[in-house]
mmCIF file with all atom_site columns, C-alpha atoms in Angstrom:
data_model
loop_
_atom_site.group_PDB
_atom_site.id
_atom_site.type_symbol
_atom_site.label_atom_id
_atom_site.label_alt_id
_atom_site.label_comp_id
_atom_site.label_asym_id
_atom_site.label_entity_id
_atom_site.label_seq_id
_atom_site.pdbx_PDB_ins_code
_atom_site.Cartn_x
_atom_site.Cartn_y
_atom_site.Cartn_z
_atom_site.occupancy
_atom_site.B_iso_or_equiv
_atom_site.pdbx_formal_charge
_atom_site.auth_seq_id
_atom_site.auth_comp_id
_atom_site.auth_asym_id
_atom_site.auth_atom_id
_atom_site.pdbx_PDB_model_num
ATOM 1   C CA . MET A 1 1   ? -94.555  130.624 -54.732 1.00 0.00 ? 1   MET A CA 1
ATOM 2   C CA . THR A 1 2   ? -95.764  134.275 -55.500 1.00 0.00 ? 2   THR A CA 1
ATOM 3   C CA . PRO A 1 3   ? -96.664  133.019 -59.387 1.00 0.00 ? 3   PRO A CA 1
ATOM 4   C CA . TYR A 1 4   ? -95.043  135.501 -61.616 1.00 0.00 ? 4   TYR A CA 1
ATOM 5   C CA . ILE A 1 5   ? -96.781  138.853 -63.700 1.00 0.00 ? 5   ILE A CA 1
ATOM 6   C CA . VAL A 1 6   ? -96.837  137.988 -67.624 1.00 0.00 ? 6   VAL A CA 1
ATOM 7   C CA . ARG A 1 7   ? -98.439  140.465 -69.334 1.00 0.00 ? 7   ARG A CA 1
ATOM 8   C CA . THR A 1 8   ? -98.806  140.025 -73.056 1.00 0.00 ? 8   THR A CA 1
ATOM 9   C CA . PHE A 1 9   ? -99.918  142.734 -75.351 1.00 0.00 ? 9   PHE A CA 1
ATOM 10  C CA . PRO A 1 10  ? -99.548  143.400 -79.888 1.00 0.00 ? 10  PRO A CA 1
ATOM 11  C CA . VAL A 1 11  ? -96.766  146.419 -80.341 1.00 0.00 ? 11  VAL A CA 1
ATOM 12  C CA . GLY A 1 12  ? -95.470  147.808 -83.056 1.00 0.00 ? 12  GLY A CA 1
ATOM 13  C CA . PRO A 1 13  ? -96.470  147.936 -87.193 1.00 0.00 ? 13  PRO A CA 1
ATOM 14  C CA . LEU A 1 14  ? -96.953  144.186 -87.585 1.00 0.00 ? 14  LEU A CA 1
ATOM 15  C CA . GLN A 1 15  ? -99.038  143.986 -83.986 1.00 0.00 ? 15  GLN A CA 1
ATOM 16  C CA . CYS A 1 16  ? -95.694  141.490 -82.348 1.00 0.00 ? 16  CYS A CA 1
ATOM 17  C CA . ASN A 1 17  ? -96.884  140.275 -79.173 1.00 0.00 ? 17  ASN A CA 1
ATOM 18  C CA . CYS A 1 18  ? -94.633  141.702 -76.209 1.00 0.00 ? 18  CYS A CA 1
ATOM 19  C CA . THR A 1 19  ? -94.361  139.725 -73.114 1.00 0.00 ? 19  THR A CA 1
ATOM 20  C CA . ILE A 1 20  ? -93.342  141.340 -69.484 1.00 0.00 ? 20  ILE A CA 1
ATOM 21  C CA . VAL A 1 21  ? -92.416  138.869 -67.186 1.00 0.00 ? 21  VAL A CA 1
ATOM 22  C CA . GLY A 1 22  ? -91.903  139.960 -63.441 1.00 0.00 ? 22  GLY A CA 1
ATOM 23  C CA . ASP A 1 23  ? -91.035  138.907 -60.115 1.00 0.00 ? 23  ASP A CA 1
ATOM 24  C CA . PRO A 1 24  ? -93.422  140.567 -57.788 1.00 0.00 ? 24  PRO A CA 1
ATOM 25  C CA . VAL A 1 25  ? -91.432  140.345 -54.430 1.00 0.00 ? 25  VAL A CA 1
ATOM 26  C CA . SER A 1 26  ? -88.220  141.613 -56.261 1.00 0.00 ? 26  SER A CA 1
ATOM 27  C CA . ARG A 1 27  ? -90.129  143.580 -58.693 1.00 0.00 ? 27  ARG A CA 1
ATOM 28  C CA . ARG A 1 28  ? -87.392  142.766 -61.322 1.00 0.00 ? 28  ARG A CA 1
ATOM 29  C CA . ALA A 1 29  ? -88.496  142.048 -64.757 1.00 0.00 ? 29  ALA A CA 1
ATOM 30  C CA . LEU A 1 30  ? -87.665  141.056 -68.004 1.00 0.00 ? 30  LEU A CA 1
ATOM 31  C CA . VAL A 1 31  ? -88.958  142.680 -71.575 1.00 0.00 ? 31  VAL A CA 1
ATOM 32  C CA . ILE A 1 32  ? -89.333  140.035 -74.378 1.00 0.00 ? 32  ILE A CA 1
ATOM 33  C CA . ASP A 1 33  ? -89.912  140.943 -78.091 1.00 0.00 ? 33  ASP A CA 1
ATOM 34  C CA . PRO A 1 34  ? -90.403  145.194 -77.284 1.00 0.00 ? 34  PRO A CA 1
ATOM 35  C CA . GLY A 1 35  ? -91.388  145.197 -81.462 1.00 0.00 ? 35  GLY A CA 1
ATOM 36  C CA . GLY A 1 36  ? -92.816  148.850 -80.941 1.00 0.00 ? 36  GLY A CA 1
ATOM 37  C CA . ASN A 1 37  ? -95.137  150.992 -78.848 1.00 0.00 ? 37  ASN A CA 1
ATOM 38  C CA . ALA A 1 38  ? -92.198  151.748 -76.397 1.00 0.00 ? 38  ALA A CA 1
ATOM 39  C CA . ALA A 1 39  ? -94.011  154.332 -73.918 1.00 0.00 ? 39  ALA A CA 1
ATOM 40  C CA . ASP A 1 40  ? -96.940  151.705 -73.704 1.00 0.00 ? 40  ASP A CA 1
ATOM 41  C CA . ILE A 1 41  ? -94.337  149.098 -72.449 1.00 0.00 ? 41  ILE A CA 1
ATOM 42  C CA . GLN A 1 42  ? -92.700  151.342 -69.875 1.00 0.00 ? 42  GLN A CA 1
ATOM 43  C CA . ALA A 1 43  ? -96.283  153.045 -69.106 1.00 0.00 ? 43  ALA A CA 1
ATOM 44  C CA . LEU A 1 44  ? -96.862  149.168 -68.090 1.00 0.00 ? 44  LEU A CA 1
ATOM 45  C CA . LEU A 1 45  ? -94.094  148.772 -66.292 1.00 0.00 ? 45  LEU A CA 1
ATOM 46  C CA . ALA A 1 46  ? -94.562  151.867 -64.383 1.00 0.00 ? 46  ALA A CA 1
ATOM 47  C CA . GLU A 1 47  ? -97.861  150.777 -63.610 1.00 0.00 ? 47  GLU A CA 1
ATOM 48  C CA . LEU A 1 48  ? -96.741  147.586 -62.410 1.00 0.00 ? 48  LEU A CA 1
ATOM 49  C CA . GLN A 1 49  ? -93.587  148.540 -60.424 1.00 0.00 ? 49  GLN A CA 1
ATOM 50  C CA . LEU A 1 50  ? -91.607  146.638 -62.247 1.00 0.00 ? 50  LEU A CA 1
ATOM 51  C CA . SER A 1 51  ? -87.550  146.955 -62.826 1.00 0.00 ? 51  SER A CA 1
ATOM 52  C CA . VAL A 1 52  ? -85.966  146.055 -66.244 1.00 0.00 ? 52  VAL A CA 1
ATOM 53  C CA . VAL A 1 53  ? -83.028  143.745 -65.997 1.00 0.00 ? 53  VAL A CA 1
ATOM 54  C CA . ALA A 1 54  ? -83.045  142.425 -69.242 1.00 0.00 ? 54  ALA A CA 1
ATOM 55  C CA . ILE A 1 55  ? -84.555  143.222 -72.502 1.00 0.00 ? 55  ILE A CA 1
ATOM 56  C CA . ILE A 1 56  ? -84.483  139.522 -74.825 1.00 0.00 ? 56  ILE A CA 1
ATOM 57  C CA . HIS A 1 57  ? -85.556  138.800 -77.958 1.00 0.00 ? 57  HIS A CA 1
ATOM 58  C CA . THR A 1 58  ? -86.710  135.134 -79.624 1.00 0.00 ? 58  THR A CA 1
ATOM 59  C CA . HIS A 1 59  ? -85.225  136.317 -82.724 1.00 0.00 ? 59  HIS A CA 1
ATOM 60  C CA . ALA A 1 60  ? -83.948  140.103 -85.051 1.00 0.00 ? 60  ALA A CA 1
ATOM 61  C CA . HIS A 1 61  ? -86.890  140.061 -87.233 1.00 0.00 ? 61  HIS A CA 1
ATOM 62  C CA . LEU A 1 62  ? -88.078  144.261 -87.316 1.00 0.00 ? 62  LEU A CA 1
ATOM 63  C CA . ASP A 1 63  ? -91.072  143.535 -85.604 1.00 0.00 ? 63  ASP A CA 1
ATOM 64  C CA . HIS A 1 64  ? -89.735  142.353 -82.949 1.00 0.00 ? 64  HIS A CA 1
ATOM 65  C CA . ILE A 1 65  ? -86.674  144.977 -81.768 1.00 0.00 ? 65  ILE A CA 1
ATOM 66  C CA . LEU A 1 66  ? -88.171  148.184 -82.665 1.00 0.00 ? 66  LEU A CA 1
ATOM 67  C CA . ALA A 1 67  ? -88.141  149.669 -79.758 1.00 0.00 ? 67  ALA A CA 1
ATOM 68  C CA . ALA A 1 68  ? -85.047  147.863 -77.981 1.00 0.00 ? 68  ALA A CA 1
ATOM 69  C CA . GLY A 1 69  ? -83.175  150.980 -78.314 1.00 0.00 ? 69  GLY A CA 1
ATOM 70  C CA . GLU A 1 70  ? -85.549  153.025 -76.643 1.00 0.00 ? 70  GLU A CA 1
ATOM 71  C CA . ILE A 1 71  ? -86.238  150.100 -73.940 1.00 0.00 ? 71  ILE A CA 1
ATOM 72  C CA . LYS A 1 72  ? -82.672  150.504 -73.036 1.00 0.00 ? 72  LYS A CA 1
ATOM 73  C CA . LYS A 1 73  ? -82.004  154.056 -73.272 1.00 0.00 ? 73  LYS A CA 1
ATOM 74  C CA . THR A 1 74  ? -85.195  154.633 -70.899 1.00 0.00 ? 74  THR A CA 1
ATOM 75  C CA . THR A 1 75  ? -84.028  151.347 -68.333 1.00 0.00 ? 75  THR A CA 1
ATOM 76  C CA . GLY A 1 76  ? -80.853  151.137 -69.182 1.00 0.00 ? 76  GLY A CA 1
ATOM 77  C CA . ALA A 1 77  ? -81.787  147.490 -68.877 1.00 0.00 ? 77  ALA A CA 1
ATOM 78  C CA . PRO A 1 78  ? -79.539  145.460 -70.902 1.00 0.00 ? 78  PRO A CA 1
ATOM 79  C CA . ILE A 1 79  ? -80.320  143.652 -74.422 1.00 0.00 ? 79  ILE A CA 1
ATOM 80  C CA . TYR A 1 80  ? -79.765  140.333 -75.192 1.00 0.00 ? 80  TYR A CA 1
ATOM 81  C CA . LEU A 1 81  ? -79.820  138.426 -79.056 1.00 0.00 ? 81  LEU A CA 1
ATOM 82  C CA . HIS A 1 82  ? -78.570  135.242 -80.284 1.00 0.00 ? 82  HIS A CA 1
ATOM 83  C CA . ARG A 1 83  ? -75.489  136.233 -82.112 1.00 0.00 ? 83  ARG A CA 1
ATOM 84  C CA . GLN A 1 84  ? -76.764  133.894 -85.300 1.00 0.00 ? 84  GLN A CA 1
ATOM 85  C CA . ASP A 1 85  ? -79.291  136.943 -85.556 1.00 0.00 ? 85  ASP A CA 1
ATOM 86  C CA . MET A 1 86  ? -76.609  139.624 -85.526 1.00 0.00 ? 86  MET A CA 1
ATOM 87  C CA . PHE A 1 87  ? -77.174  140.060 -89.273 1.00 0.00 ? 87  PHE A CA 1
ATOM 88  C CA . LEU A 1 88  ? -80.943  141.023 -89.251 1.00 0.00 ? 88  LEU A CA 1
ATOM 89  C CA . TRP A 1 89  ? -80.156  143.387 -86.156 1.00 0.00 ? 89  TRP A CA 1
ATOM 90  C CA . ARG A 1 90  ? -77.380  144.821 -88.086 1.00 0.00 ? 90  ARG A CA 1
ATOM 91  C CA . GLY A 1 91  ? -79.048  145.053 -91.368 1.00 0.00 ? 91  GLY A CA 1
ATOM 92  C CA . VAL A 1 92  ? -82.633  146.799 -89.514 1.00 0.00 ? 92  VAL A CA 1
ATOM 93  C CA . ALA A 1 93  ? -82.633  149.847 -91.923 1.00 0.00 ? 93  ALA A CA 1
ATOM 94  C CA . GLU A 1 94  ? -82.638  147.509 -94.939 1.00 0.00 ? 94  GLU A CA 1
ATOM 95  C CA . GLN A 1 95  ? -86.037  145.924 -93.097 1.00 0.00 ? 95  GLN A CA 1
ATOM 96  C CA . CYS A 1 96  ? -87.437  149.083 -92.331 1.00 0.00 ? 96  CYS A CA 1
ATOM 97  C CA . ALA A 1 97  ? -86.789  150.246 -96.029 1.00 0.00 ? 97  ALA A CA 1
ATOM 98  C CA . MET A 1 98  ? -88.359  146.673 -96.976 1.00 0.00 ? 98  MET A CA 1
ATOM 99  C CA . PHE A 1 99  ? -91.579  147.082 -94.927 1.00 0.00 ? 99  PHE A CA 1
ATOM 100 C CA . GLY A 1 100 ? -91.915  151.029 -95.280 1.00 0.00 ? 100 GLY A CA 1
ATOM 101 C CA . VAL A 1 101 ? -91.476  151.585 -91.689 1.00 0.00 ? 101 VAL A CA 1
ATOM 102 C CA . PRO A 1 102 ? -89.422  154.550 -90.158 1.00 0.00 ? 102 PRO A CA 1
ATOM 103 C CA . LEU A 1 103 ? -85.561  154.248 -90.175 1.00 0.00 ? 103 LEU A CA 1
ATOM 104 C CA . VAL A 1 104 ? -84.601  153.371 -86.198 1.00 0.00 ? 104 VAL A CA 1
ATOM 105 C CA . THR A 1 105 ? -80.690  152.722 -85.492 1.00 0.00 ? 105 THR A CA 1
ATOM 106 C CA . LEU A 1 106 ? -80.302  150.109 -82.468 1.00 0.00 ? 106 LEU A CA 1
ATOM 107 C CA . PRO A 1 107 ? -77.678  149.688 -79.995 1.00 0.00 ? 107 PRO A CA 1
ATOM 108 C CA . ASP A 1 108 ? -75.158  146.422 -80.371 1.00 0.00 ? 108 ASP A CA 1
ATOM 109 C CA . PRO A 1 109 ? -76.540  143.741 -78.108 1.00 0.00 ? 109 PRO A CA 1
ATOM 110 C CA . ASP A 1 110 ? -74.717  143.757 -74.631 1.00 0.00 ? 110 ASP A CA 1
ATOM 111 C CA . HIS A 1 111 ? -75.036  140.005 -74.432 1.00 0.00 ? 111 HIS A CA 1
ATOM 112 C CA . TYR A 1 112 ? -75.455  136.701 -76.754 1.00 0.00 ? 112 TYR A CA 1
ATOM 113 C CA . LEU A 1 113 ? -77.886  134.342 -75.723 1.00 0.00 ? 113 LEU A CA 1
ATOM 114 C CA . GLN A 1 114 ? -77.077  130.154 -75.751 1.00 0.00 ? 114 GLN A CA 1
ATOM 115 C CA . ASP A 1 115 ? -79.025  127.088 -75.788 1.00 0.00 ? 115 ASP A CA 1
ATOM 116 C CA . GLY A 1 116 ? -79.496  126.528 -71.733 1.00 0.00 ? 116 GLY A CA 1
ATOM 117 C CA . HIS A 1 117 ? -78.703  130.582 -70.837 1.00 0.00 ? 117 HIS A CA 1
ATOM 118 C CA . ASP A 1 118 ? -79.916  131.193 -67.838 1.00 0.00 ? 118 ASP A CA 1
ATOM 119 C CA . LEU A 1 119 ? -82.101  134.481 -68.158 1.00 0.00 ? 119 LEU A CA 1
ATOM 120 C CA . GLY A 1 120 ? -81.922  135.689 -64.331 1.00 0.00 ? 120 GLY A CA 1
ATOM 121 C CA . CYS A 1 121 ? -85.111  136.867 -63.535 1.00 0.00 ? 121 CYS A CA 1
ATOM 122 C CA . CYS A 1 122 ? -88.415  134.710 -62.897 1.00 0.00 ? 122 CYS A CA 1
ATOM 123 C CA . GLY A 1 123 ? -86.700  130.966 -63.398 1.00 0.00 ? 123 GLY A CA 1
ATOM 124 C CA . GLY A 1 124 ? -86.274  131.820 -67.359 1.00 0.00 ? 124 GLY A CA 1
ATOM 125 C CA . ILE A 1 125 ? -84.016  129.650 -69.541 1.00 0.00 ? 125 ILE A CA 1
ATOM 126 C CA . ALA A 1 126 ? -83.353  130.196 -72.956 1.00 0.00 ? 126 ALA A CA 1
ATOM 127 C CA . LEU A 1 127 ? -84.009  127.007 -75.423 1.00 0.00 ? 127 LEU A CA 1
ATOM 128 C CA . HIS A 1 128 ? -82.062  127.806 -79.107 1.00 0.00 ? 128 HIS A CA 1
ATOM 129 C CA . THR A 1 129 ? -84.960  127.202 -81.614 1.00 0.00 ? 129 THR A CA 1
ATOM 130 C CA . PRO A 1 130 ? -83.553  127.753 -85.085 1.00 0.00 ? 130 PRO A CA 1
ATOM 131 C CA . GLY A 1 131 ? -85.624  127.531 -88.581 1.00 0.00 ? 131 GLY A CA 1
ATOM 132 C CA . HIS A 1 132 ? -87.603  130.933 -88.311 1.00 0.00 ? 132 HIS A CA 1
ATOM 133 C CA . THR A 1 133 ? -84.029  132.425 -88.220 1.00 0.00 ? 133 THR A CA 1
ATOM 134 C CA . PRO A 1 134 ? -80.606  131.356 -87.447 1.00 0.00 ? 134 PRO A CA 1
ATOM 135 C CA . GLY A 1 135 ? -80.920  132.305 -84.339 1.00 0.00 ? 135 GLY A CA 1
ATOM 136 C CA . SER A 1 136 ? -84.240  131.683 -83.194 1.00 0.00 ? 136 SER A CA 1
ATOM 137 C CA . THR A 1 137 ? -85.091  131.637 -79.550 1.00 0.00 ? 137 THR A CA 1
ATOM 138 C CA . SER A 1 138 ? -87.155  130.410 -76.821 1.00 0.00 ? 138 SER A CA 1
ATOM 139 C CA . PHE A 1 139 ? -88.044  131.162 -72.956 1.00 0.00 ? 139 PHE A CA 1
ATOM 140 C CA . TRP A 1 140 ? -88.830  128.734 -70.900 1.00 0.00 ? 140 TRP A CA 1
ATOM 141 C CA . PHE A 1 141 ? -89.972  129.659 -67.493 1.00 0.00 ? 141 PHE A CA 1
ATOM 142 C CA . GLU A 1 142 ? -90.824  126.540 -65.810 1.00 0.00 ? 142 GLU A CA 1
ATOM 143 C CA . PRO A 1 143 ? -91.732  127.651 -62.362 1.00 0.00 ? 143 PRO A CA 1
ATOM 144 C CA . VAL A 1 144 ? -95.028  129.114 -64.590 1.00 0.00 ? 144 VAL A CA 1
ATOM 145 C CA . ASN A 1 145 ? -95.801  126.844 -66.850 1.00 0.00 ? 145 ASN A CA 1
ATOM 146 C CA . LEU A 1 146 ? -95.182  128.827 -69.848 1.00 0.00 ? 146 LEU A CA 1
ATOM 147 C CA . LEU A 1 147 ? -93.160  129.591 -72.863 1.00 0.00 ? 147 LEU A CA 1
ATOM 148 C CA . ILE A 1 148 ? -92.280  132.238 -74.729 1.00 0.00 ? 148 ILE A CA 1
ATOM 149 C CA . ALA A 1 149 ? -92.246  130.724 -78.261 1.00 0.00 ? 149 ALA A CA 1
ATOM 150 C CA . GLY A 1 150 ? -91.816  133.951 -80.620 1.00 0.00 ? 150 GLY A CA 1
ATOM 151 C CA . ASP A 1 151 ? -92.286  133.312 -84.209 1.00 0.00 ? 151 ASP A CA 1
ATOM 152 C CA . THR A 1 152 ? -90.989  128.883 -84.247 1.00 0.00 ? 152 THR A CA 1
ATOM 153 C CA . LEU A 1 153 ? -94.916  128.049 -83.125 1.00 0.00 ? 153 LEU A CA 1
ATOM 154 C CA . PHE A 1 154 ? -98.015  129.693 -83.261 1.00 0.00 ? 154 PHE A CA 1
ATOM 155 C CA . ARG A 1 155 ? -101.438 128.209 -82.839 1.00 0.00 ? 155 ARG A CA 1
ATOM 156 C CA . GLY A 1 156 ? -102.244 125.874 -85.795 1.00 0.00 ? 156 GLY A CA 1
ATOM 157 C CA . GLY A 1 157 ? -99.441  127.108 -87.904 1.00 0.00 ? 157 GLY A CA 1
ATOM 158 C CA . ILE A 1 158 ? -95.534  127.272 -87.570 1.00 0.00 ? 158 ILE A CA 1
ATOM 159 C CA . GLY A 1 159 ? -93.090  130.565 -88.319 1.00 0.00 ? 159 GLY A CA 1
ATOM 160 C CA . ARG A 1 160 ? -92.270  131.129 -92.550 1.00 0.00 ? 160 ARG A CA 1
ATOM 161 C CA . THR A 1 161 ? -88.964  130.035 -93.187 1.00 0.00 ? 161 THR A CA 1
ATOM 162 C CA . ASP A 1 162 ? -88.609  131.927 -96.769 1.00 0.00 ? 162 ASP A CA 1
ATOM 163 C CA . PHE A 1 163 ? -87.342  135.124 -95.432 1.00 0.00 ? 163 PHE A CA 1
ATOM 164 C CA . PRO A 1 164 ? -83.143  135.170 -95.062 1.00 0.00 ? 164 PRO A CA 1
ATOM 165 C CA . GLY A 1 165 ? -81.556  132.408 -93.134 1.00 0.00 ? 165 GLY A CA 1
ATOM 166 C CA . GLY A 1 166 ? -84.654  130.486 -92.878 1.00 0.00 ? 166 GLY A CA 1
ATOM 167 C CA . ASN A 1 167 ? -84.810  126.831 -92.988 1.00 0.00 ? 167 ASN A CA 1
ATOM 168 C CA . HIS A 1 168 ? -88.304  124.255 -92.617 1.00 0.00 ? 168 HIS A CA 1
ATOM 169 C CA . ASP A 1 169 ? -85.961  121.180 -91.876 1.00 0.00 ? 169 ASP A CA 1
ATOM 170 C CA . GLN A 1 170 ? -84.742  123.379 -88.760 1.00 0.00 ? 170 GLN A CA 1
ATOM 171 C CA . ILE A 1 171 ? -87.738  124.667 -87.162 1.00 0.00 ? 171 ILE A CA 1
ATOM 172 C CA . VAL A 1 172 ? -89.502  121.221 -87.655 1.00 0.00 ? 172 VAL A CA 1
ATOM 173 C CA . LYS A 1 173 ? -86.728  119.598 -85.758 1.00 0.00 ? 173 LYS A CA 1
ATOM 174 C CA . SER A 1 174 ? -87.080  122.625 -83.074 1.00 0.00 ? 174 SER A CA 1
ATOM 175 C CA . ILE A 1 175 ? -90.060  122.419 -83.019 1.00 0.00 ? 175 ILE A CA 1
ATOM 176 C CA . ARG A 1 176 ? -90.205  118.621 -82.347 1.00 0.00 ? 176 ARG A CA 1
ATOM 177 C CA . GLU A 1 177 ? -87.029  118.072 -80.518 1.00 0.00 ? 177 GLU A CA 1
ATOM 178 C CA . ARG A 1 178 ? -87.007  120.926 -77.971 1.00 0.00 ? 178 ARG A CA 1
ATOM 179 C CA . LEU A 1 179 ? -91.343  122.487 -77.783 1.00 0.00 ? 179 LEU A CA 1
ATOM 180 C CA . TYR A 1 180 ? -93.152  119.424 -78.023 1.00 0.00 ? 180 TYR A CA 1
ATOM 181 C CA . THR A 1 181 ? -91.042  117.317 -75.596 1.00 0.00 ? 181 THR A CA 1
ATOM 182 C CA . LEU A 1 182 ? -92.614  119.827 -73.252 1.00 0.00 ? 182 LEU A CA 1
ATOM 183 C CA . ASN A 1 183 ? -95.760  118.801 -71.431 1.00 0.00 ? 183 ASN A CA 1
ATOM 184 C CA . ASP A 1 184 ? -99.186  119.318 -73.199 1.00 0.00 ? 184 ASP A CA 1
ATOM 185 C CA . ASN A 1 185 ? -99.806  121.741 -70.689 1.00 0.00 ? 185 ASN A CA 1
ATOM 186 C CA . VAL A 1 186 ? -97.686  124.368 -70.621 1.00 0.00 ? 186 VAL A CA 1
ATOM 187 C CA . ALA A 1 187 ? -99.364  127.752 -72.183 1.00 0.00 ? 187 ALA A CA 1
ATOM 188 C CA . VAL A 1 188 ? -97.320  129.050 -75.041 1.00 0.00 ? 188 VAL A CA 1
ATOM 189 C CA . VAL A 1 189 ? -97.156  133.057 -75.738 1.00 0.00 ? 189 VAL A CA 1
ATOM 190 C CA . THR A 1 190 ? -96.713  132.718 -79.663 1.00 0.00 ? 190 THR A CA 1
ATOM 191 C CA . GLY A 1 191 ? -95.248  135.914 -81.242 1.00 0.00 ? 191 GLY A CA 1
ATOM 192 C CA . HIS A 1 192 ? -97.962  137.170 -83.313 1.00 0.00 ? 192 HIS A CA 1
ATOM 193 C CA . GLY A 1 193 ? -102.325 136.132 -82.829 1.00 0.00 ? 193 GLY A CA 1
ATOM 194 C CA . PRO A 1 194 ? -103.709 134.035 -80.041 1.00 0.00 ? 194 PRO A CA 1
ATOM 195 C CA . ALA A 1 195 ? -101.487 131.928 -77.587 1.00 0.00 ? 195 ALA A CA 1
ATOM 196 C CA . THR A 1 196 ? -101.975 128.292 -77.468 1.00 0.00 ? 196 THR A CA 1
ATOM 197 C CA . THR A 1 197 ? -100.466 124.676 -75.400 1.00 0.00 ? 197 THR A CA 1
ATOM 198 C CA . ILE A 1 198 ? -97.789  122.255 -76.352 1.00 0.00 ? 198 ILE A CA 1
ATOM 199 C CA . GLY A 1 199 ? -101.025 119.666 -75.306 1.00 0.00 ? 199 GLY A CA 1
ATOM 200 C CA . ASP A 1 200 ? -102.844 121.439 -78.507 1.00 0.00 ? 200 ASP A CA 1
ATOM 201 C CA . GLU A 1 201 ? -100.560 122.276 -80.969 1.00 0.00 ? 201 GLU A CA 1
ATOM 202 C CA . LYS A 1 202 ? -98.752  118.593 -80.959 1.00 0.00 ? 202 LYS A CA 1
ATOM 203 C CA . HIS A 1 203 ? -102.519 117.207 -81.669 1.00 0.00 ? 203 HIS A CA 1
ATOM 204 C CA . HIS A 1 204 ? -103.772 119.531 -84.340 1.00 0.00 ? 204 HIS A CA 1
ATOM 205 C CA . ASN A 1 205 ? -100.609 121.576 -85.750 1.00 0.00 ? 205 ASN A CA 1
ATOM 206 C CA . MET A 1 206 ? -101.342 120.869 -89.221 1.00 0.00 ? 206 MET A CA 1
ATOM 207 C CA . PHE A 1 207 ? -97.338  121.794 -90.226 1.00 0.00 ? 207 PHE A CA 1
ATOM 208 C CA . VAL A 1 208 ? -95.842  119.553 -87.344 1.00 0.00 ? 208 VAL A CA 1
ATOM 209 C CA . ARG A 1 209 ? -97.494  117.093 -85.667 1.00 0.00 ? 209 ARG A CA 1
ATOM 210 C CA . ALA A 1 210 ? -95.853  115.461 -82.506 1.00 0.00 ? 210 ALA A CA 1
#
C-alpha cells in the first residue's frame, strides 16, 4: 500500500497541532484541527496537490477551530464535530474574548461525529474520548498506525479538565479504555507539542499509567 501523506504543524495563537492526512493516489485529504493560519494550511494543500473532503475537529476549544470557516469557504469541504461540543462551538465569541483573540464567526458543522464514525478518507475512524471536553474525539488511522489524540493525551501529560465540560474521571477512562488498548508502537499526534507513542505513555505518563 502506498503510504498516506501526513503533515503536522503548529497553527494559531496557541500553537495547536493541525494535521493534514492525504491519499497520494486519489489526492483526497482530511484537515484536522485548523486552529489558525488558514493561508498556510491552504498553501500546503496546494503544494501537496490535495483536495479537502472533510474538515474534522478533535474538540471545539477555540485554538482548534479558528480557521474552520475560512478553510470551508475556500475548499467547500464539510465541517465535522461531535455534537456534545456544540456549546463550545456556538460560544466561540466568548472564547475569543476570554483569550484576547480577534473575533471569528463560524458556520455550524455540516455533520456530527459519532463513535466509530468512518471518516471516508485514508481509513480514518473516530473514537469518542470525552474528558477534556464532552465531545472530545480522537482519530485512528489503522493503515498508517497513527492516532490523532487532540488534547486528550500529550507526551507525558493529559488534557486539562478544569474548563467547562471537563471531567477528570472521564479523560482517564477514555485514555485507559480507548487509547491504551491500541498497540504500543502506534504514533500519537498530540493537540500541542511533540508527538509520542502509545507504549511510551502507557509506561511513562505520570497522570495515566496502563
